[in-house]
Short mmCIF file of C-alpha atoms in Angstrom, two decimals:
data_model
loop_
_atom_site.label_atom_id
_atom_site.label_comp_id
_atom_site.label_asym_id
_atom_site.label_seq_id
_atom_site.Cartn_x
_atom_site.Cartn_y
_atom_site.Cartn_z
CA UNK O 1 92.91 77.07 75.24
CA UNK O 2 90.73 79.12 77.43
CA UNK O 3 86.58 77.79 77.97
CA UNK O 4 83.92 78.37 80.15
CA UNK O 5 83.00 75.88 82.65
CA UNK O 6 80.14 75.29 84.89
CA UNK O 7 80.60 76.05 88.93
CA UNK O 8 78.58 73.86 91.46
CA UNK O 9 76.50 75.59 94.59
CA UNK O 10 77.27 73.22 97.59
CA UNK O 11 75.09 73.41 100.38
CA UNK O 12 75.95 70.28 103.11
CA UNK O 13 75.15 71.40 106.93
CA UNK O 14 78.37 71.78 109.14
CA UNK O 15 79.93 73.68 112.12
CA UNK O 16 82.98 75.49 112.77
CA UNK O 17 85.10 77.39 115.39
CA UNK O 18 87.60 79.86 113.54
CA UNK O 19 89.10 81.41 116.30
CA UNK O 20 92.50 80.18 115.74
CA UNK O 21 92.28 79.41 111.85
CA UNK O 22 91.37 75.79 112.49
CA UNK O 23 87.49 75.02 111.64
CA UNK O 24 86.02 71.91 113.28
CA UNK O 25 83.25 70.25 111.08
CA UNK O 26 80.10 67.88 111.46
CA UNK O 27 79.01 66.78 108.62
CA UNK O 28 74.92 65.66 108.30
CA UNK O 29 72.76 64.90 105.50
CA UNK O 30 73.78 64.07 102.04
CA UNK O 31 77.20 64.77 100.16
CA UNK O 32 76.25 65.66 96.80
CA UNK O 33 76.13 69.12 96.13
CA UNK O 34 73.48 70.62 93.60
CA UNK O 35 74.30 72.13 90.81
CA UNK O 36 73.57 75.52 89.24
CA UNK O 37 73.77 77.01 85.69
CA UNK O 38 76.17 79.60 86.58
CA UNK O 39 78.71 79.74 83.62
CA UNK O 40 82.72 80.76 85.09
CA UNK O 41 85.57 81.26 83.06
CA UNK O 42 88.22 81.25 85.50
CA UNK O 43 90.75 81.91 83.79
CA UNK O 44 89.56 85.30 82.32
CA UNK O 45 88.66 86.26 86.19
CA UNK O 46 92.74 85.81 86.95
CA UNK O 47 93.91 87.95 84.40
CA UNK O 48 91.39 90.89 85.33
CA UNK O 49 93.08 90.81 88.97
CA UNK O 50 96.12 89.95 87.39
CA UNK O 51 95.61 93.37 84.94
CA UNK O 52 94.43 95.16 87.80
CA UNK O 53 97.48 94.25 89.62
CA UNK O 54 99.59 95.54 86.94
CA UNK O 55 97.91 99.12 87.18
CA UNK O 56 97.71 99.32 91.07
CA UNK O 57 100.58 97.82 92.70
CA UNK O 58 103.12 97.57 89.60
CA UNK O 59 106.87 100.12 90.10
CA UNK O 60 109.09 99.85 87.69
CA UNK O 61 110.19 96.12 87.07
CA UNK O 62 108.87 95.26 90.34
CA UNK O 63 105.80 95.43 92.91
CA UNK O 64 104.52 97.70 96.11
CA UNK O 65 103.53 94.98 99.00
CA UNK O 66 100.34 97.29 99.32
CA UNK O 67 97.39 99.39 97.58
CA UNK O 68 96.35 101.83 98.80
CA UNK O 69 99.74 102.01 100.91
CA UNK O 70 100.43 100.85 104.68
CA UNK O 71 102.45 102.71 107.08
CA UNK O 72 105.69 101.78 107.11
CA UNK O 73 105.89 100.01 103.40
CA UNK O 74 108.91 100.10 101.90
CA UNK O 75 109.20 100.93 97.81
CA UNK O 76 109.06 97.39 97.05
CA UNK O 77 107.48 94.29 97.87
CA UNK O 78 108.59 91.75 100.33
CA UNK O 79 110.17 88.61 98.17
CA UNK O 80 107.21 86.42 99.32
CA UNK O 81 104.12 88.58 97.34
CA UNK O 82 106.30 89.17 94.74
CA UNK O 83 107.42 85.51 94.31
CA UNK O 84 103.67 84.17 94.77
CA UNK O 85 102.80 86.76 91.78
CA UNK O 86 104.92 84.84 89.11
CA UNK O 87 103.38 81.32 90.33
CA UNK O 88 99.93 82.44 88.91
CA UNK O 89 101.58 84.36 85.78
CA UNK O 90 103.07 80.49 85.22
CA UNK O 91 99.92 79.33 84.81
CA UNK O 92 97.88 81.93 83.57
CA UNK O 93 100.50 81.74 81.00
CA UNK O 94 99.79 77.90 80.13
CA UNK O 95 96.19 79.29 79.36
CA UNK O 96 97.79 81.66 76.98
CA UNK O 97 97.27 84.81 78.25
CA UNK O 98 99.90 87.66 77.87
CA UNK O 99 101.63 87.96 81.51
CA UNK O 100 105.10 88.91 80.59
CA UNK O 101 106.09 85.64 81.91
CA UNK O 102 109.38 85.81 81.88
CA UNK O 103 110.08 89.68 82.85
CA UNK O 104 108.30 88.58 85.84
CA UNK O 105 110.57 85.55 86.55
CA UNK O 106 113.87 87.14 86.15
CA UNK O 107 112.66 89.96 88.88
CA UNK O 108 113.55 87.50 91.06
CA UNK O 109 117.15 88.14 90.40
CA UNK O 110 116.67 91.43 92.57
CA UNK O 111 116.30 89.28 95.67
CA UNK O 112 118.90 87.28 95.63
CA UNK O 113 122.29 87.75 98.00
CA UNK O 114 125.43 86.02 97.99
CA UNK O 115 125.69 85.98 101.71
CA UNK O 116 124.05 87.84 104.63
CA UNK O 117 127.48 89.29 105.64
CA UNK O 118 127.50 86.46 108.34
CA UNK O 119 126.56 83.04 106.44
CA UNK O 120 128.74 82.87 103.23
CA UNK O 121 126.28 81.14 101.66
CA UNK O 122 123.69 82.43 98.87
CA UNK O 123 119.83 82.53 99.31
CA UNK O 124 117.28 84.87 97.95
CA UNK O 125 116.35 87.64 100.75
CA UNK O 126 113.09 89.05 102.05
CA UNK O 127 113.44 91.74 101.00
CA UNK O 128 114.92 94.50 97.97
CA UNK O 129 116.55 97.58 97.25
CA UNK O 130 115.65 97.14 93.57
CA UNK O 131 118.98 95.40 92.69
CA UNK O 132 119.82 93.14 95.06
CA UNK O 133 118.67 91.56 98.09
CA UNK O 134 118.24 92.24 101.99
CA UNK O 135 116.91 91.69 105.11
CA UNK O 136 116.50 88.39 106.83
CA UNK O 137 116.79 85.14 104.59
CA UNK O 138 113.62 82.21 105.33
CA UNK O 139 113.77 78.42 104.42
CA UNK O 140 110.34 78.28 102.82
CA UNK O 141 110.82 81.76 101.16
CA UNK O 142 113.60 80.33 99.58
CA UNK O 143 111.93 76.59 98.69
CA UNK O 144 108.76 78.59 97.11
CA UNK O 145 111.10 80.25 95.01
CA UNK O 146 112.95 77.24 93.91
CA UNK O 147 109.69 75.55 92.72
CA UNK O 148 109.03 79.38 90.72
CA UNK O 149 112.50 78.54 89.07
CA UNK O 150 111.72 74.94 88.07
CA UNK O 151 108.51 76.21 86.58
CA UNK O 152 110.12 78.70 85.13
CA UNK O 153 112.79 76.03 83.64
CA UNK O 154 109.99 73.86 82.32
CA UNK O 155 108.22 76.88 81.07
CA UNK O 156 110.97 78.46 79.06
CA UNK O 157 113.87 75.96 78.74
CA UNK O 158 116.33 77.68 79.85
CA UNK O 159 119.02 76.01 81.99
CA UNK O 160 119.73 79.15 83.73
CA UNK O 161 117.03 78.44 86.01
CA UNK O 162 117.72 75.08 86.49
CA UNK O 163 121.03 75.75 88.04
CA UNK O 164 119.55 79.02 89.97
CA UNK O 165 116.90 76.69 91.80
CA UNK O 166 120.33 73.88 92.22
CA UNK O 167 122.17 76.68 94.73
CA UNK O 168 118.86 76.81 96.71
CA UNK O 169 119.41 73.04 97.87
CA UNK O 170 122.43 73.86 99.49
CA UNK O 171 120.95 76.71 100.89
CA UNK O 172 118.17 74.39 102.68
CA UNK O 173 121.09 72.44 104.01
CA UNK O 174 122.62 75.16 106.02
CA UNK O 175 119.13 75.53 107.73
CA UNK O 176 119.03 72.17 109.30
CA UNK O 177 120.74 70.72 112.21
CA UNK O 178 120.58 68.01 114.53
CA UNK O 179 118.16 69.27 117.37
CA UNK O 180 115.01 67.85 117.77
CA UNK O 181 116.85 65.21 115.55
CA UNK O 182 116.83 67.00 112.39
CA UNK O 183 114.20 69.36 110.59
CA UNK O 184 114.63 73.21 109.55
CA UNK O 185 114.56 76.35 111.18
CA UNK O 186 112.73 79.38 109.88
CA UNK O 187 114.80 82.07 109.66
CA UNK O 188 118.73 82.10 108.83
CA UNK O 189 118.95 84.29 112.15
CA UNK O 190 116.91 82.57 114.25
CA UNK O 191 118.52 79.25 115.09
CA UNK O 192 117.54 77.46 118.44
CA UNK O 193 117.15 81.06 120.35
CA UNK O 194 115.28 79.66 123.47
CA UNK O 195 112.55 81.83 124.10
CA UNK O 196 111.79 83.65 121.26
CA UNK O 197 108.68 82.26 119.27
CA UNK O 198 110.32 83.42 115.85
CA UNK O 199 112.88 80.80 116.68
CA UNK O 200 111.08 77.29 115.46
CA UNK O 201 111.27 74.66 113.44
CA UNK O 202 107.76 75.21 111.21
CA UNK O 203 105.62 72.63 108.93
CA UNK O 204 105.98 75.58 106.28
CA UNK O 205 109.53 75.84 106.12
CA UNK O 206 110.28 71.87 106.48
CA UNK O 207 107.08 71.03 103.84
CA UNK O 208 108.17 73.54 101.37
CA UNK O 209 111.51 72.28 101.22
CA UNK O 210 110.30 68.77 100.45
CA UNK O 211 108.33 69.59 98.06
CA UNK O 212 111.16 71.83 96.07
CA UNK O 213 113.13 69.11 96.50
CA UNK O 214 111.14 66.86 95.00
CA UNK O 215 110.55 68.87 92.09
CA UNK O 216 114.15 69.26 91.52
CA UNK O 217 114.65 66.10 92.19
CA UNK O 218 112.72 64.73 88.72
CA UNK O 219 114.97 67.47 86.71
CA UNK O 220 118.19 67.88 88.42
CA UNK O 221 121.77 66.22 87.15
CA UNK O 222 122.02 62.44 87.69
CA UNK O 223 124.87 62.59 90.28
CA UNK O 224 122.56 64.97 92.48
CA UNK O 225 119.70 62.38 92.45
CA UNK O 226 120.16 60.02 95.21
CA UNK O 227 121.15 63.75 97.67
CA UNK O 228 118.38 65.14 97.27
CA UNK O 229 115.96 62.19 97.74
CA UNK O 230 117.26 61.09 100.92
CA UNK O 231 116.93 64.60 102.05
CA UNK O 232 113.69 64.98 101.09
CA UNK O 233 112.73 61.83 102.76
CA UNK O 234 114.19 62.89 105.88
CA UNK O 235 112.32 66.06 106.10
CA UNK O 236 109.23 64.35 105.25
CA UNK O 237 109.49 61.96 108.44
CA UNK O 238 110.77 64.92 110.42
CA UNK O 239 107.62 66.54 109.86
CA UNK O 240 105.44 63.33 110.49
CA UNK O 241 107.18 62.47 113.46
CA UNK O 242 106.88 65.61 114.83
CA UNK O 243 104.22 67.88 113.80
CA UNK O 244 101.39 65.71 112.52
CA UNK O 245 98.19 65.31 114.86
CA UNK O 246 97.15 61.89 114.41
CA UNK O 247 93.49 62.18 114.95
CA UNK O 248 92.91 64.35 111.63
CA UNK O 249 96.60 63.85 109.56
CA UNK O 250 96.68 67.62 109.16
CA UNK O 251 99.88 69.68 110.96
CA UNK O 252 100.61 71.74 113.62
CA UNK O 253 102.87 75.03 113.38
CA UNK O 254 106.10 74.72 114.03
CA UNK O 255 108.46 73.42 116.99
CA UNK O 256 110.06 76.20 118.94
CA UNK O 257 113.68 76.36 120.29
CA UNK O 258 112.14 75.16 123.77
CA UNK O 259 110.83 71.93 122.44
CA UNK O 260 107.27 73.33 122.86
CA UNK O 261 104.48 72.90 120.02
CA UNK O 262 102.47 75.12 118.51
CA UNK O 263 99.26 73.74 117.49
CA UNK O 264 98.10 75.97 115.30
CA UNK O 265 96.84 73.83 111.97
CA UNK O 266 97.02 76.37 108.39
CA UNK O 267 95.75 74.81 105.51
CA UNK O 268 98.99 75.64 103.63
CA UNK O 269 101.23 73.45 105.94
CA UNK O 270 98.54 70.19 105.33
CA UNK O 271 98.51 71.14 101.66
CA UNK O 272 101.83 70.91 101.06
CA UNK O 273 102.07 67.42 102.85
CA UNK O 274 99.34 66.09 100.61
CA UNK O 275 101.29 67.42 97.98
CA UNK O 276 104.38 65.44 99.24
CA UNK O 277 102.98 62.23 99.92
CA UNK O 278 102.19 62.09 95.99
CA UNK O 279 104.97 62.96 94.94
CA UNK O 280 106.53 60.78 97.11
CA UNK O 281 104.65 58.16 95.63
CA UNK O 282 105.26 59.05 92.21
CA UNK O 283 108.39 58.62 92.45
CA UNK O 284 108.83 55.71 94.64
CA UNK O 285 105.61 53.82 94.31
CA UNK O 286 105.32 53.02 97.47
CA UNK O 287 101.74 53.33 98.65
CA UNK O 288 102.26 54.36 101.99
CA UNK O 289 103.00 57.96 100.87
CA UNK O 290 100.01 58.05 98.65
CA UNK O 291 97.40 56.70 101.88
CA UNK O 292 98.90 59.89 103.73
CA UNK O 293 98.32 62.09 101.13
CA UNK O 294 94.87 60.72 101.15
CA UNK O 295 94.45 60.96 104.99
CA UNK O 296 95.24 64.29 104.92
CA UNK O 297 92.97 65.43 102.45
CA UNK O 298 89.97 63.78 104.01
CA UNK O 299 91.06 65.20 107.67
CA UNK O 300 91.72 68.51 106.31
CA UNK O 301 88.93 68.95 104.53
CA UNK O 302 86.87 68.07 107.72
CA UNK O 303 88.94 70.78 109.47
CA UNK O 304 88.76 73.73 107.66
CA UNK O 305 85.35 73.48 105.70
CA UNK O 306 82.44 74.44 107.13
CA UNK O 307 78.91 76.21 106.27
CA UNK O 308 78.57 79.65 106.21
CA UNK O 309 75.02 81.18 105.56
CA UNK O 310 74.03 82.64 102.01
CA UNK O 311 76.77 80.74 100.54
CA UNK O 312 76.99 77.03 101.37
CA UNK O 313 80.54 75.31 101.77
CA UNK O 314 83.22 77.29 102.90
CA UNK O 315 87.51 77.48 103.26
CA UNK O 316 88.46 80.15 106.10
CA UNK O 317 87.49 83.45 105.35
CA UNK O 318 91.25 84.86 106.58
CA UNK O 319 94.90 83.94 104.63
CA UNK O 320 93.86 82.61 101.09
CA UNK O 321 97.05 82.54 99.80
CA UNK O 322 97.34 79.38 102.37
CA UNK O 323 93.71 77.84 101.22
CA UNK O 324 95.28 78.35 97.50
CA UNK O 325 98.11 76.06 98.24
CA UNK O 326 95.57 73.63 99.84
CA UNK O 327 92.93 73.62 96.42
CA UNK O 328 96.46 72.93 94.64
CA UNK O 329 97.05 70.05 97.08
CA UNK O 330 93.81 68.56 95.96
CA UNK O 331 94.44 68.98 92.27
CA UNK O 332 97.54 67.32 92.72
CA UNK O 333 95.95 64.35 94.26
CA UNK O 334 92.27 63.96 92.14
CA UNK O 335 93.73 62.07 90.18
CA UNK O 336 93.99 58.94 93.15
CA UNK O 337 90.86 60.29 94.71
CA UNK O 338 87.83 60.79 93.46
CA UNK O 339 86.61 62.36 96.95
CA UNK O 340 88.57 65.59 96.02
CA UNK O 341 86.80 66.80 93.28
CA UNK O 342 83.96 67.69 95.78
CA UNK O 343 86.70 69.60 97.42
CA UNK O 344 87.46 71.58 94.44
CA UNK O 345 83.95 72.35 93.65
CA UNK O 346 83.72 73.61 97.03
CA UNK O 347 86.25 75.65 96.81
CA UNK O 348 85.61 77.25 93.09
CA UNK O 349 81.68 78.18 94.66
CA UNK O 350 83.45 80.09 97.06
CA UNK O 351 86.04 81.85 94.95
CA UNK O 352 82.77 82.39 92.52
CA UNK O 353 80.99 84.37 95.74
CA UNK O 354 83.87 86.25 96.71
CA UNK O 355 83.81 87.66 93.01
CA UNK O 356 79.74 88.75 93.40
CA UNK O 357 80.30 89.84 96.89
CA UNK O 358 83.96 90.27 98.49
CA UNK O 359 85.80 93.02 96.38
CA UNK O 360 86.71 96.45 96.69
CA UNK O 361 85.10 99.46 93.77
CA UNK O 362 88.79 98.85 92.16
CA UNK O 363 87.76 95.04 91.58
CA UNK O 364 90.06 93.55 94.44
CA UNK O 365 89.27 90.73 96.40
CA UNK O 366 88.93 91.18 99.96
CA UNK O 367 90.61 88.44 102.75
CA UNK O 368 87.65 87.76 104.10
CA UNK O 369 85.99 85.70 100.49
CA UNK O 370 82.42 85.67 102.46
CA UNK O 371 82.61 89.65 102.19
CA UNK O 372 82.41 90.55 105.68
CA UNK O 373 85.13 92.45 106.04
CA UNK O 374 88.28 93.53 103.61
CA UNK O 375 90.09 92.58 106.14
CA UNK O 376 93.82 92.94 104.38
CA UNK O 377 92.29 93.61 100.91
CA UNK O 378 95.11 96.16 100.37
CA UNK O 379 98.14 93.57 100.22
CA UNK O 380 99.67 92.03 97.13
CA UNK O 381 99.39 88.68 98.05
CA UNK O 382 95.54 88.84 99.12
CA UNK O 383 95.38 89.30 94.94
CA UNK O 384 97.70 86.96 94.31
CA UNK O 385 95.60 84.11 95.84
CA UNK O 386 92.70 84.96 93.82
CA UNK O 387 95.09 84.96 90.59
CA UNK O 388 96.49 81.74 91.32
CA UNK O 389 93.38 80.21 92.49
CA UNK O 390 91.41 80.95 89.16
CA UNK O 391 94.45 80.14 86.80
CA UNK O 392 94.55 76.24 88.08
CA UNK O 393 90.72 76.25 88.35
CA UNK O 394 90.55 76.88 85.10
CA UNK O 395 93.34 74.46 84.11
CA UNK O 396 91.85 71.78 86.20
CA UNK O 397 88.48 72.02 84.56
CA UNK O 398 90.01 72.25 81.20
CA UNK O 399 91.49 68.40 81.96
CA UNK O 400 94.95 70.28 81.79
CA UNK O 401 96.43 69.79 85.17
#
């Protein structure tokens, strides 16, 4: 059932420096927000992008990766855009809108490769000729699409994906070794090449695993159970052990082939943790995972929000796709925290401004939400953001997720 809901304007004094996508806060004053009278329905706002998506950047059975077009794009999509597309069809389908659901699942099929004529081992590719897959294979492109084809399984009951998302597991494994004492690389190609940046051990493509394998975890065949639980476990204190800054619980980039650290913090790669530490602890019930889901979101949250002028509270105004994965981090753990929904208020006002004040004269959203600058307006996965943000803003304020 779709409804409208009410939004909140937040409007707490902090400061920032966004040079490198990490925003330092100070928070003064009070901490509850004011509310206004504006009336949202969220869901309704993700299907317009989601329609205007289908008229813009729609070919054949599949997607371009830009509007208006980029130099250089290929006919299709990379897998990543494409795959981030059918996570908000999922749920704008649970709010019973007409998406083509499952059309848009089984395009995934037209990424997938048996082997990259080196590894004999299938994994979905970054890329498509419109049948099958190509270019490099990545560990979290391939754990993002694992937790598309578990939705997908719970969402249409149909084993096929179930067993789809089961060769992705083994997959994962051929992507971690034994340096740095475990963890997994990036890219299939890219395996401990000293001095090449590309060549790293990332938070994205370790915390993505763990939380596909998680997921698949609570569905998969008994006698795969206790597998995929230890390895999920292990990547989880990989991580910890070696990306996590203590001082705020959110995560650094990635460990290169050198040993050296990037310290880059996205708010993807601390949303995904939070998301892991609950599930961790659903499934274990063992409370330390749940108190570092809930340092996290308190750290992140002081890292990444900060005040911007005419609007209030605000996420970084570059990469939404990665503050989406963050808001679903916090939905995920509201239920055990009842600091998050201030979060997620946050967060909505800002998604509510970009809509009044950060789109192009077709109706897309820019990067940038605080309407500064379109910044990379034109790509699919800009639009994707805003469709998945709105379709589990609208969920959570319906008391369905």
């Amino acid at each position: 059932m779709k409804r409208f809901i009410y939004t909140s304007a937040l409007a707490i004094s902090l400061f920032c420096s966004c040079e490198t996508g990490v925003e330092e806060w100070t928070p003064t004053g009070p901490q509850t927000p004011p509310p206004t009278q504006e009336v949202v329905d969220y869901g309704a706002r993700g299907y317009e992008v989601f329609k205007l998506v289908q008229e813009y950047y729609k070919t054949g059975n599949l997607y371009r990766e830009n509007f208006p077009a980029q130099a250089g794009d290929g006919t299709y999509s990379f897998l990543w855009p494409y795959n981030c597309l059918t996570t908000g069809a999922a749920f704008l389908s649970d709010l019973e809108y007409d998406v083509d659901y499952q059309t848009l699942i089984d395009g995934l099929s037209c990424y997938w490769m048996e082997s990259n004529g080196t590894h004999q081992i299938a994994g979905y590719g970054s890329g498509t000729d419109g049948t099958s897959g190509n270019s490099d294979r990545f560990y979290d492109d391939n754990s993002i699409v694992g937790l598309s084809l578990l939705e997908a399984y719970e969402r249409l009951n149909d084993e096929a994906y179930l067993n789809r998302a089961g060769q992705i597991v083994d997959f994962l494994k051929s992507g971690k070794d034994d340096i740095f004492g475990g963890g997994i690389w990036w890219n299939e190609s890219l395996k401990n090449v000293p001095g090449n940046e590309s060549s790293n051990k990332p938070a994205c493509a370790n915390g993505y695993a763990i939380q596909f394998l998680l997921k698949y975890y609570e569905v998969c065949p008994q006698d795969r159970k206790e597998e995929v639980l230890a390895f999920a476990k292990e990547l989880y204190e990989w991580v910890k052990t070696n990306l996590e800054d203590s001082t705020d619980h959110c995560y650094w980039n990635s460990k290169d082939a050198s040993g050296s650290i990037n310290k880059t913090k996205w708010t993807y790669n601390v949303g995904v943790m939070i998301q892991n530490g609950v599930c961790l602890y659903e499934i274990t019930n063992d409370e330390n995972y749940l108190n570092d889901a809930k340092a996290s979101a308190q750290g992140s949250y002081g890292v990444f929000v900060r005040s911007v002028n005419g609007i209030g509270l605000a996420y970084p105004d570059h990469d939404p796709w990665f503050n989406t994965k963050l808001l679903r981090a916090y939905i995920d753990i509201a239920p055990y925290d009842s600091n998050v929904k201030q979060y997620i208020d946050v967060y909505a006002n800002y998604i509510n401004y970009a809509y009044e004040h950060a789109r192009t004269q077709e109706g897309f959203f820019y990067e940038d939400w605080t309407g500064k600058d379109p910044k990379r307006s034109y790509q699919l996965l800009m639009q994707d953001a805003v469709i998945e943000s709105y379709a589990v803003l609208a969920l959570y304020y319906n008391g369905q997720l």
